Short mmCIF file of C-alpha atoms in Angstrom, two decimals:
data_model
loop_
_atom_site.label_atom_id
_atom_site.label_comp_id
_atom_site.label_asym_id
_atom_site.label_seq_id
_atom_site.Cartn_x
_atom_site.Cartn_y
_atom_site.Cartn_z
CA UNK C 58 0.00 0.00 0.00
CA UNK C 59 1.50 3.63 -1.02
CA UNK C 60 1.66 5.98 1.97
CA UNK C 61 -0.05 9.11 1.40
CA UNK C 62 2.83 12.36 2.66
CA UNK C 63 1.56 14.46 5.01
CA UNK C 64 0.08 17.60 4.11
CA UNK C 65 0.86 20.31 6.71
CA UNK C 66 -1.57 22.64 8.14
CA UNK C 67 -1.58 25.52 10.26
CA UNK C 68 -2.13 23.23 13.42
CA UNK C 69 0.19 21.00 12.48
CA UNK C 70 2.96 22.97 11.61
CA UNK C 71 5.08 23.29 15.04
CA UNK C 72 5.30 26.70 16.48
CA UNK C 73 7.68 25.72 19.17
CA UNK C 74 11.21 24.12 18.89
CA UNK C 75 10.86 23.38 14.51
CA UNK C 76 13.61 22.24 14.71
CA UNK C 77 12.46 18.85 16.58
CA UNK C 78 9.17 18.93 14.15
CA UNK C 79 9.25 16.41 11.39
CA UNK C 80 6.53 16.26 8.19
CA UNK C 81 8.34 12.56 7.42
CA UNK C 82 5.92 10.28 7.15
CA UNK C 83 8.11 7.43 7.48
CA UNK C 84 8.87 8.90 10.91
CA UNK C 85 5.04 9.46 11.38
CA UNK C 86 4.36 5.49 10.86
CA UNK C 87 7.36 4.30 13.29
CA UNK C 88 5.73 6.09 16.16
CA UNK C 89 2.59 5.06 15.66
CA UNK C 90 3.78 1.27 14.91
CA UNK C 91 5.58 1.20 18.22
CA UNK C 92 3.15 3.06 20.93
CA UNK C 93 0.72 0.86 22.19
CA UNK C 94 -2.25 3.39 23.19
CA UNK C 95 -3.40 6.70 21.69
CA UNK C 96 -5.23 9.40 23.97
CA UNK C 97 -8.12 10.80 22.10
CA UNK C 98 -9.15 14.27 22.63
CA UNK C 99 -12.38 15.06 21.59
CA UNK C 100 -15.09 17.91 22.64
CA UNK C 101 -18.64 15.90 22.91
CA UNK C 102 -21.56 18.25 21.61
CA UNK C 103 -22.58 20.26 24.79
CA UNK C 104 -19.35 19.88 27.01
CA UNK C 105 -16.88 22.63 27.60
CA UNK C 106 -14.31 20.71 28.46
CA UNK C 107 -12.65 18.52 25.91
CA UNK C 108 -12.30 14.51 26.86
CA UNK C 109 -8.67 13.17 26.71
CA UNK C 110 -8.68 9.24 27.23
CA UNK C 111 -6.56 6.46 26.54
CA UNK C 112 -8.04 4.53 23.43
CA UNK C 113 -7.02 1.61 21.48
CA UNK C 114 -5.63 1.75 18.25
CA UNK C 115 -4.41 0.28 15.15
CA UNK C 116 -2.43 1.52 11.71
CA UNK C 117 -3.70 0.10 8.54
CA UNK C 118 -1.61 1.79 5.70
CA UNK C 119 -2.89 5.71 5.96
CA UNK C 120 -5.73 5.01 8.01
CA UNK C 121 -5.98 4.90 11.44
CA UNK C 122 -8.22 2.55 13.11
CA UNK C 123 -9.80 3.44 16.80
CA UNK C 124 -12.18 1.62 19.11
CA UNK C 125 -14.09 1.45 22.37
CA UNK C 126 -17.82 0.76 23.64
CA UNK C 127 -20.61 1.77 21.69
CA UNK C 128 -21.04 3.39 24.81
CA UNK C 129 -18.35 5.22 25.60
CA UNK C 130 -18.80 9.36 25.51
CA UNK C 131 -15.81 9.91 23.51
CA UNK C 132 -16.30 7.21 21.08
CA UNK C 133 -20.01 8.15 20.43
CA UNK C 134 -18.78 12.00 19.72
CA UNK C 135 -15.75 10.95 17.57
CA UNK C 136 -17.88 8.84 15.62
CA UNK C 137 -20.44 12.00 15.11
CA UNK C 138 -18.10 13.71 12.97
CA UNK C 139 -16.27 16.61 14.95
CA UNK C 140 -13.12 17.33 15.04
CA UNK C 141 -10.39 15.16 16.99
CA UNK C 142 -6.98 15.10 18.06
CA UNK C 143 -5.18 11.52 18.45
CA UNK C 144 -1.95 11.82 20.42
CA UNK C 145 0.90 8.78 20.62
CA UNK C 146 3.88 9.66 22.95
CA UNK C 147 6.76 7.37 23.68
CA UNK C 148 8.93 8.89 26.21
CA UNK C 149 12.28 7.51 25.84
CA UNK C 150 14.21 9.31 28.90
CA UNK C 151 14.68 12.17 31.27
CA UNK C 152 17.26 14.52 29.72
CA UNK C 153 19.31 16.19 33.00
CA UNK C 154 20.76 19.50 32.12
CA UNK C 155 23.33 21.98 34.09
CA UNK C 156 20.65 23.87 34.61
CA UNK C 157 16.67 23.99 35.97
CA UNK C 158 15.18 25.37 32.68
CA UNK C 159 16.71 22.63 30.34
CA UNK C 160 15.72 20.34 31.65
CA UNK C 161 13.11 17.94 29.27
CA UNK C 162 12.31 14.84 28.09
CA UNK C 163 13.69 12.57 25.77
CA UNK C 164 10.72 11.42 23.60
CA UNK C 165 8.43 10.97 20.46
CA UNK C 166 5.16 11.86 19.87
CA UNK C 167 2.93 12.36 17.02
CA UNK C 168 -0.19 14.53 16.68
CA UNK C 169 -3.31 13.61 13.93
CA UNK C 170 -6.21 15.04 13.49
CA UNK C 171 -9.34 14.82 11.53
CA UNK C 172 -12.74 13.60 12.00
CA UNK C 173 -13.85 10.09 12.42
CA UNK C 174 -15.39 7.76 10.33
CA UNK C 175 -17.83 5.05 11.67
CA UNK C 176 -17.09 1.81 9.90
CA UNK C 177 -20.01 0.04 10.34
CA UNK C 178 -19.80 -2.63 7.02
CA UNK C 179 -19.70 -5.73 8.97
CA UNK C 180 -16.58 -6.82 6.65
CA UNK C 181 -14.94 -3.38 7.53
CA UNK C 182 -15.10 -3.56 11.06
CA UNK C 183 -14.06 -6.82 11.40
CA UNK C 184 -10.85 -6.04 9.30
CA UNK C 185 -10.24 -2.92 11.55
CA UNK C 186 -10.47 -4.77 14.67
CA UNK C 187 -8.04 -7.12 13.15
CA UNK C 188 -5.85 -4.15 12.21
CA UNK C 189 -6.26 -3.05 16.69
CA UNK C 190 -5.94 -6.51 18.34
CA UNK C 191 -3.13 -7.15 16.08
CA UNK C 192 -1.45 -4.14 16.89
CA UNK C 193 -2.23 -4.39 20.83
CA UNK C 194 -1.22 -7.94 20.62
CA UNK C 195 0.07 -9.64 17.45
CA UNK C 196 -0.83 -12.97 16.43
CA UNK C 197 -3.84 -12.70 18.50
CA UNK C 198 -6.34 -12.94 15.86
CA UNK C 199 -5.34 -15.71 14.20
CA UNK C 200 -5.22 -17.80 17.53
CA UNK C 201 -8.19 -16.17 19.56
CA UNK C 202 -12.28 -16.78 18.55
CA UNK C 203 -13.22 -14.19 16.38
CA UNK C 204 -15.85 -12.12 17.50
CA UNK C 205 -19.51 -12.80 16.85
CA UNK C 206 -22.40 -10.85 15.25
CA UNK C 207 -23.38 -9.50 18.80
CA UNK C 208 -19.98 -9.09 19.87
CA UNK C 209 -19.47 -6.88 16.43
CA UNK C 210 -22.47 -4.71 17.26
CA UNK C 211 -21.00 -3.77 20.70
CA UNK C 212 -17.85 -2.30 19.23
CA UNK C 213 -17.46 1.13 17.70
CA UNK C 214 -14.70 0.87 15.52
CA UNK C 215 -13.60 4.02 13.81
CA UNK C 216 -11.64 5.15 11.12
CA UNK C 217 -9.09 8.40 10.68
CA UNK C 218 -6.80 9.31 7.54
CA UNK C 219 -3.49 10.25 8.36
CA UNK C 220 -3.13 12.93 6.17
CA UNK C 221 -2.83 15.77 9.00
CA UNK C 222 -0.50 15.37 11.61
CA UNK C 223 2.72 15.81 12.70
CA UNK C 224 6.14 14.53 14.59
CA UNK C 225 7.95 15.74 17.28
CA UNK C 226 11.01 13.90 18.31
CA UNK C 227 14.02 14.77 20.73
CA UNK C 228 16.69 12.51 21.28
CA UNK C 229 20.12 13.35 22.67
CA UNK C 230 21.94 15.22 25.81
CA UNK C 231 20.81 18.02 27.14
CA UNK C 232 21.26 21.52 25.47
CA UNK C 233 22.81 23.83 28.47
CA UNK C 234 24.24 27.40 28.03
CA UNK C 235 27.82 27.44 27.70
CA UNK C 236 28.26 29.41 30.82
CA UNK C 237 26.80 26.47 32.47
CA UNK C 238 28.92 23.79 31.16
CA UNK C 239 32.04 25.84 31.50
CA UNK C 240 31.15 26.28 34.97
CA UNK C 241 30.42 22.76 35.58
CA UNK C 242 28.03 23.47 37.67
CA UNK C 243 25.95 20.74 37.86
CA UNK C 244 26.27 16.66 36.07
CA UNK C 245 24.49 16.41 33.26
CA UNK C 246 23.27 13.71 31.34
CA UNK C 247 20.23 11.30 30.07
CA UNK C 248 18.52 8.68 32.31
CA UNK C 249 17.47 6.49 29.36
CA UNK C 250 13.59 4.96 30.03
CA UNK C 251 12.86 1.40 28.62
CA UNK C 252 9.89 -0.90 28.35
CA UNK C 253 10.19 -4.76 29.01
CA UNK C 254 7.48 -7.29 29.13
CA UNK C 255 7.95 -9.33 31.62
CA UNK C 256 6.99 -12.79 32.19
CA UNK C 257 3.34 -13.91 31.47
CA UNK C 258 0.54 -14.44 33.84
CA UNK C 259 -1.74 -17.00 32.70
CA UNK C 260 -5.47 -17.12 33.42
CA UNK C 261 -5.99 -18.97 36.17
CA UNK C 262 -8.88 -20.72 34.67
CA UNK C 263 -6.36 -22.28 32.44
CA UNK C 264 -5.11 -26.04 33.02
CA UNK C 265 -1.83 -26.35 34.43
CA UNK C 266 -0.05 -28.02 31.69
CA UNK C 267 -1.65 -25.13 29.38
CA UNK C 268 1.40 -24.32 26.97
CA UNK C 269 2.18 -20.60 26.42
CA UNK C 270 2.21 -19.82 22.55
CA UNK C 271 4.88 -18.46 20.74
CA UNK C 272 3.20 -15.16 19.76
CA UNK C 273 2.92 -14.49 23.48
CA UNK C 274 6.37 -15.94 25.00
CA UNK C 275 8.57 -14.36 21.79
CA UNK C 276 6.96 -11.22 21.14
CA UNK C 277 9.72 -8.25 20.62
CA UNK C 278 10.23 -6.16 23.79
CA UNK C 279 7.90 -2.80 22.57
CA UNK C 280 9.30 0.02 21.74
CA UNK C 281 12.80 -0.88 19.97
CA UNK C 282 11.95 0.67 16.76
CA UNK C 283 14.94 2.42 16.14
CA UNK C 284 14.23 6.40 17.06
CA UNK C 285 13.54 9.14 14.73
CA UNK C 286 16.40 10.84 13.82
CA UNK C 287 15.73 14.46 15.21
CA UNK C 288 15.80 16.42 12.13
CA UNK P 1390 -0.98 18.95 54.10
CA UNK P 1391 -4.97 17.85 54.04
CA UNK P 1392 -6.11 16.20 50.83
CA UNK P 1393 -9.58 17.25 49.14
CA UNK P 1394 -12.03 14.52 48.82
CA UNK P 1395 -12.77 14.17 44.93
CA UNK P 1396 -16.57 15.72 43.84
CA UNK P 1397 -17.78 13.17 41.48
CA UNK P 1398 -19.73 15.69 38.31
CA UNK P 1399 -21.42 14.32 35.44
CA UNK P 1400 -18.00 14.19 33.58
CA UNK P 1401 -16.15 12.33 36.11
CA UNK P 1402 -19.13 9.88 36.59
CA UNK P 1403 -18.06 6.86 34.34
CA UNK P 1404 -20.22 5.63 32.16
CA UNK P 1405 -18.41 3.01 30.99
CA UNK P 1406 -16.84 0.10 33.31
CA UNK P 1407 -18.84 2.19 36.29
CA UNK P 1408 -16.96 -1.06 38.16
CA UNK P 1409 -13.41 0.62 37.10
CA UNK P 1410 -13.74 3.77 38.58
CA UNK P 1411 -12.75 4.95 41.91
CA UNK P 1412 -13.38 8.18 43.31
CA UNK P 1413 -10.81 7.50 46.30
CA UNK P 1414 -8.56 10.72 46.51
CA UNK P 1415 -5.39 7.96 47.46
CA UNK P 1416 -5.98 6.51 44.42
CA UNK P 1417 -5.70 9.26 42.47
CA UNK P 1418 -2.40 10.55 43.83
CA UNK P 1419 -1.00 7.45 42.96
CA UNK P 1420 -1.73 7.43 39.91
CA UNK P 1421 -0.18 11.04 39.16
CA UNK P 1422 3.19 10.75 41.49
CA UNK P 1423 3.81 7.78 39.55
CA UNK P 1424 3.35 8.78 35.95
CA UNK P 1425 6.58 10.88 34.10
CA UNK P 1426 3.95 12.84 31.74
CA UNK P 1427 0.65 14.01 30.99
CA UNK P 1428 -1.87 14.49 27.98
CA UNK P 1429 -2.61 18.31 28.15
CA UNK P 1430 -6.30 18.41 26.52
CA UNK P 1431 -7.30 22.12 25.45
CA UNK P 1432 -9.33 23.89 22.87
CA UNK P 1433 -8.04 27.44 21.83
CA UNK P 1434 -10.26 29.84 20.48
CA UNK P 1435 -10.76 29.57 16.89
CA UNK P 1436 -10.06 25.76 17.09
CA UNK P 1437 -12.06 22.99 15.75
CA UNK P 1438 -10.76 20.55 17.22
CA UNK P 1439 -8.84 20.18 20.56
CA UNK P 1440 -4.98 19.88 21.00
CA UNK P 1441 -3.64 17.21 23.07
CA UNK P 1442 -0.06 17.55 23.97
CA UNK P 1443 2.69 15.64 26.14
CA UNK P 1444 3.27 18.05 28.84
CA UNK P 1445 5.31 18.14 32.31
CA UNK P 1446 3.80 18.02 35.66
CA UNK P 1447 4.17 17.86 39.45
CA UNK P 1448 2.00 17.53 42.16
CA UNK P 1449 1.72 18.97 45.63
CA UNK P 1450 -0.88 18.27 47.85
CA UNK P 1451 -4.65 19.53 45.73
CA UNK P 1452 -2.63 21.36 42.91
CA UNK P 1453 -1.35 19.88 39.75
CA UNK P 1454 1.07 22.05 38.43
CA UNK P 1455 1.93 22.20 34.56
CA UNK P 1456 4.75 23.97 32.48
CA UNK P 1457 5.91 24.66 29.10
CA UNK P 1458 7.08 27.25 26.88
CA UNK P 1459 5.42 30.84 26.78
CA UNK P 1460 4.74 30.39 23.08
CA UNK P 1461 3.43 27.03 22.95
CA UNK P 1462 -0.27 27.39 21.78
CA UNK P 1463 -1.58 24.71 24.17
CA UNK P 1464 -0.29 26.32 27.46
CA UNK P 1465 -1.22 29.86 26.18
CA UNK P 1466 -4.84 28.53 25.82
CA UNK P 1467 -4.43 26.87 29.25
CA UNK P 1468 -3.45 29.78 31.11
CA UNK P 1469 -6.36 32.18 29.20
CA UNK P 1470 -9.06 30.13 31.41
CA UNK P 1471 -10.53 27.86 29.14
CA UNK P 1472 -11.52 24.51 30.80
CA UNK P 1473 -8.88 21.95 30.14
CA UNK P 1474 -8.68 17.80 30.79
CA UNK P 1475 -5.15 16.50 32.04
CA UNK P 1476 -5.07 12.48 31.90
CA UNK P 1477 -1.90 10.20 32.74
CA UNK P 1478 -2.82 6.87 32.02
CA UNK P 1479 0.36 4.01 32.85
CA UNK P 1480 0.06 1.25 30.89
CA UNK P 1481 0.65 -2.21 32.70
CA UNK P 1482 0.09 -5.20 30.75
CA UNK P 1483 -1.91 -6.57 27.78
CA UNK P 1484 -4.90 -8.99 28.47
CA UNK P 1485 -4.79 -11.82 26.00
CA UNK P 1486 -8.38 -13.21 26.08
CA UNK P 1487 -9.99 -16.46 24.90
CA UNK P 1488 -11.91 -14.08 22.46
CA UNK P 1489 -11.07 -11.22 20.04
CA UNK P 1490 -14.18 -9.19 22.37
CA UNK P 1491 -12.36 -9.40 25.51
CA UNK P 1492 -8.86 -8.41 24.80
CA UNK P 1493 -7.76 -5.49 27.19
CA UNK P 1494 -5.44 -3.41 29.05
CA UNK P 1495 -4.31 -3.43 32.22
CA UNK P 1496 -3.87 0.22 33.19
CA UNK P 1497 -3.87 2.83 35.67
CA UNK P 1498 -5.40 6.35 34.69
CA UNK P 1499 -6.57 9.93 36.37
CA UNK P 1500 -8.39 12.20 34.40
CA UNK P 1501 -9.01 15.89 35.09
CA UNK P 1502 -11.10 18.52 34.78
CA UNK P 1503 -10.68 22.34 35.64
CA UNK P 1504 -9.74 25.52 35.06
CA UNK P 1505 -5.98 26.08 34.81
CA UNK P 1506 -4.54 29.42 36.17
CA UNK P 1507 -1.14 31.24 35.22
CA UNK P 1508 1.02 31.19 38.15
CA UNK P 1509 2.67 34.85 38.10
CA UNK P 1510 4.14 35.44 41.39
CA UNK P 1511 7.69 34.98 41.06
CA UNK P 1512 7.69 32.93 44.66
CA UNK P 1513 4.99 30.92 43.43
CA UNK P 1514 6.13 30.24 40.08
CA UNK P 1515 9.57 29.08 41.47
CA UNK P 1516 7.94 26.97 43.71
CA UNK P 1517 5.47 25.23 41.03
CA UNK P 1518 8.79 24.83 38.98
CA UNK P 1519 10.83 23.10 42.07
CA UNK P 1520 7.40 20.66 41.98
CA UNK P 1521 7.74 19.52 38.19
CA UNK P 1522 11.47 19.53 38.21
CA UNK P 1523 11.09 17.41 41.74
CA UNK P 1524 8.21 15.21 40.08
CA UNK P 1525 10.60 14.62 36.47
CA UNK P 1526 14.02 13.89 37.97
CA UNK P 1527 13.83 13.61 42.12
CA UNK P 1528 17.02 15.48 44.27
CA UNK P 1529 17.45 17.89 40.96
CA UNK P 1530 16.05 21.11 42.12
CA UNK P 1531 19.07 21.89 45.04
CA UNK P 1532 22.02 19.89 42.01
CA UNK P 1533 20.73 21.89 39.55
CA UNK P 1534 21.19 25.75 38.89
CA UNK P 1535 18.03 27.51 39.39
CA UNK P 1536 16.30 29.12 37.10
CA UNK P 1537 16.93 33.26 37.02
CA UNK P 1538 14.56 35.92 35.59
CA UNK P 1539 15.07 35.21 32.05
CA UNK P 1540 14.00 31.74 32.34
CA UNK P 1541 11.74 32.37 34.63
CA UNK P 1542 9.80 34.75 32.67
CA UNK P 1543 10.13 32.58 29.38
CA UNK P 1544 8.77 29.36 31.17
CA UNK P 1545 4.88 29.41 31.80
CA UNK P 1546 3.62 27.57 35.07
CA UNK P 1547 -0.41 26.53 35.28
CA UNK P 1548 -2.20 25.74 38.81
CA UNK P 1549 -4.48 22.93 38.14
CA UNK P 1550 -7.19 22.26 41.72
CA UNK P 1551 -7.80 18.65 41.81
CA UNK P 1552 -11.25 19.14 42.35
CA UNK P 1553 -12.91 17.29 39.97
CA UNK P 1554 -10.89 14.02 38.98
CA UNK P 1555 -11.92 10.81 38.14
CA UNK P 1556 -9.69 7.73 38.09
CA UNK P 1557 -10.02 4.34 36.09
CA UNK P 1558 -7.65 0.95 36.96
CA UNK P 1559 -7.87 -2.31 35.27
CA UNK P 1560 -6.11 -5.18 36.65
CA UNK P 1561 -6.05 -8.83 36.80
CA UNK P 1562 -6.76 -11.75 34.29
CA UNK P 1563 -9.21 -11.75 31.42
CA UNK P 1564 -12.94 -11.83 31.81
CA UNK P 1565 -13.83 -13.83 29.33
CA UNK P 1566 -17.59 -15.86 28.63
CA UNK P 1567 -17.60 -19.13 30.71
CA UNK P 1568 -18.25 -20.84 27.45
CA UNK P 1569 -14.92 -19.89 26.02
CA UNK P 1570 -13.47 -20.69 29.33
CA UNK P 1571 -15.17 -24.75 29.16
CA UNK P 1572 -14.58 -25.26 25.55
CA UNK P 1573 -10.39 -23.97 25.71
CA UNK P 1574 -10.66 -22.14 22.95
CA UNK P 1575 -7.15 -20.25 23.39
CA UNK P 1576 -3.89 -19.26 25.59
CA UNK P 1577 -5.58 -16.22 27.67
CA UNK P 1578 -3.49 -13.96 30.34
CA UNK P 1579 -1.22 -11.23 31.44
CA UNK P 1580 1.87 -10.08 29.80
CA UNK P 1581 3.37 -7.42 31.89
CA UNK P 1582 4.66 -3.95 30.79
CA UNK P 1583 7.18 -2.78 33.11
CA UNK P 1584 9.49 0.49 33.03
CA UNK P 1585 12.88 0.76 33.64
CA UNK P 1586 15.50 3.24 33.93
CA UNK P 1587 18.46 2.17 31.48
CA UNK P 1588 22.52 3.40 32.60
CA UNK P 1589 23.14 7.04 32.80
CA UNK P 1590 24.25 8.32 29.64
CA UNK P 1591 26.25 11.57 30.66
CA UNK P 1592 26.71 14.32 28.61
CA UNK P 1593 29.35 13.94 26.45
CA UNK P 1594 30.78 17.79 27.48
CA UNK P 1595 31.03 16.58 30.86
CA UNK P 1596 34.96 15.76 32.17
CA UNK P 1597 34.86 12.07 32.02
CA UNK P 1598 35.97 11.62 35.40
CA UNK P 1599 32.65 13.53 36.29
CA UNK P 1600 30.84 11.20 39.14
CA UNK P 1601 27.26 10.24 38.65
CA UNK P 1602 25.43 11.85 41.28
CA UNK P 1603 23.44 9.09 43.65
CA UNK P 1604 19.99 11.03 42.74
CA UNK P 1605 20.37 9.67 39.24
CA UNK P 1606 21.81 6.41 39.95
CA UNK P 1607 19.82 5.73 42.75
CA UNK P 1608 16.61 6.44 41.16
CA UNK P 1609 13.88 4.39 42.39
CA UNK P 1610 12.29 2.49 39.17
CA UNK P 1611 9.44 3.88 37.44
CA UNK P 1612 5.65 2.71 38.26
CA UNK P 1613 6.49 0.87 40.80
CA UNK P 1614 4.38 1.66 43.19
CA UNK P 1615 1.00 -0.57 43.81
CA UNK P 1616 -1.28 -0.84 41.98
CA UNK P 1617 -4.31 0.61 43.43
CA UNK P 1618 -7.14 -1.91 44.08
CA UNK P 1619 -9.60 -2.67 41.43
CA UNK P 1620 -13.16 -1.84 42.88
#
């Protein structure tokens, strides 16, 4: 499948540090690939206040699938057609500088927006929650039952192009004035942060003797994807 | 100093998983000292659709305390008095389930809801500063050199009351349909996420015989603390 670039907009185009900004969509797809939830911002008709909850999530090509409870506030507004904002952030270490004010974050994030689409063709659904359970946990679907018609009708599944968003990355040591690091007045460094799975827990409705599959006991450690170079 | 209790409002009444939720003011302060960063949730004027950014934060005792750059569009909108929704969510572990339907996340999150207000006062602002820095890398604030008026007056500091807060944990196995469970149908249980900090990386302007100071190599691991108790 061809990648569609990324078109910049106004609200995409970074007004604060550019220079970590990135319109790559190669870059876009990497951070997406490796986060494992989004937090979806979206105003519901009648609040003041937008809604900013972790959602499930899933990259198929340029579209991005979503999904929740039929139920769920934020899912039933997203799927009405206003305007959202999907957010993935890996943070990737605490950047220690010389002084207070540089201090940051080592991380990557990425920013879409758009409205929604409901998918609601039986056969499109059920590829796009193939698209999220593979993504949350890969080689799932294949080994898992399926879900069935009523199962289907209790999911809101929903769809987003990626054609408006952006990348911010930083990666590196800290940036401290030269007065500072002359001075030595303080160490300085990055405290890299990693993410391990650790060892499974199985159900403990399960037999004993159940075996463990492969998908589950080799899956890659998340969040390896090689970072971003910070353009 | 004395906690608030949390005042449940429509918006912080779950809808969804009403079983999740917790309005127990412990639980939410567990769930923000432990996470690194939040999703900043605003709406400028003129927007569509609402921004949600990776920002720092601290607490101390009802206040949530956030900071960025003067310029950034989010905190500018933040600080004009426009209700805004913070939400840390920690991510602990992927529930493989019998069925595609019941696949899930274990997770901790806090969302909420208020009016954010510029912190101006020089003492004050320092002070909000010392509570982020504190919160991002512990026993930096008295290494560190201290921010002076230029910095000061280029960083922007929000007061967040955590008034009005709602918090959602999932934890434990799968929940899957008993018939799933009798028939065997697949592998279903916990694979743990865990954090962890990787080896300083100093900075590579530093003299090399610079010693790593025991705040940064001493750091307690990230998310460690427990879990709070699914109700």
């Amino acid at each position: 499948m061809t990648r569609s670039p990324l078109s910049p907009t106004p609200r995409t185009t970074l007004g604060r540090s550019p220079d970590r900004a990135t319109s790559d969509r190669t870059a876009l797809d990497a951070v997406l690939d490796v986060g494992l939830t989004c937090h979806l911002g979206v105003l519901p008709t009648g609040h003041t206040a937008p809604m900013v909850l972790p959602t499930g999530y899933g990259r198929d090509g340029d579209t991005l699938y979503l999904h929740g409870s039929t139920g769920a506030t934020s899912l039933r507004a997203a799927a009405s057609g206003v305007p959202v904002c999907v957010t993935v952030t890996l943070v990737d270490g605490v950047v220690y500088a010389r002084s207070v004010f540089h201090f940051s974050m080592n991380y990557r994030s990425a920013v879409v927006y758009g409205q929604a689409k409901a998918v609601t063709d039986p056969a499109a659904k059920s590829h796009g929650l193939r698209v999220i359970t593979e993504h949350l946990a890969p080689g799932s679907w294949s080994h898992a039952r399926e879900p069935n018609k009523k199962e289907l009708a209790a999911t809101s599944v929903l769809a987003l192009d990626l054609t408006e968003a952006s990348v911010k990355v930083r990666g590196g040591p800290p940036k401290d004035d030269e007065a500072d690091v002359a001075a030595g007045v303080a160490w300085a460094g990055v405290l890299p942060l990693h993410q391990r799975w650790g060892q499974p827990e199985p159900c403990p409705l399960l037999p004993s003797d159940a075996e463990i599959p492969e998908h589950v006991t080799a899956r890659p450690q998340p969040g390896i994807a090689k970072p971003a170079k910070e353009i």
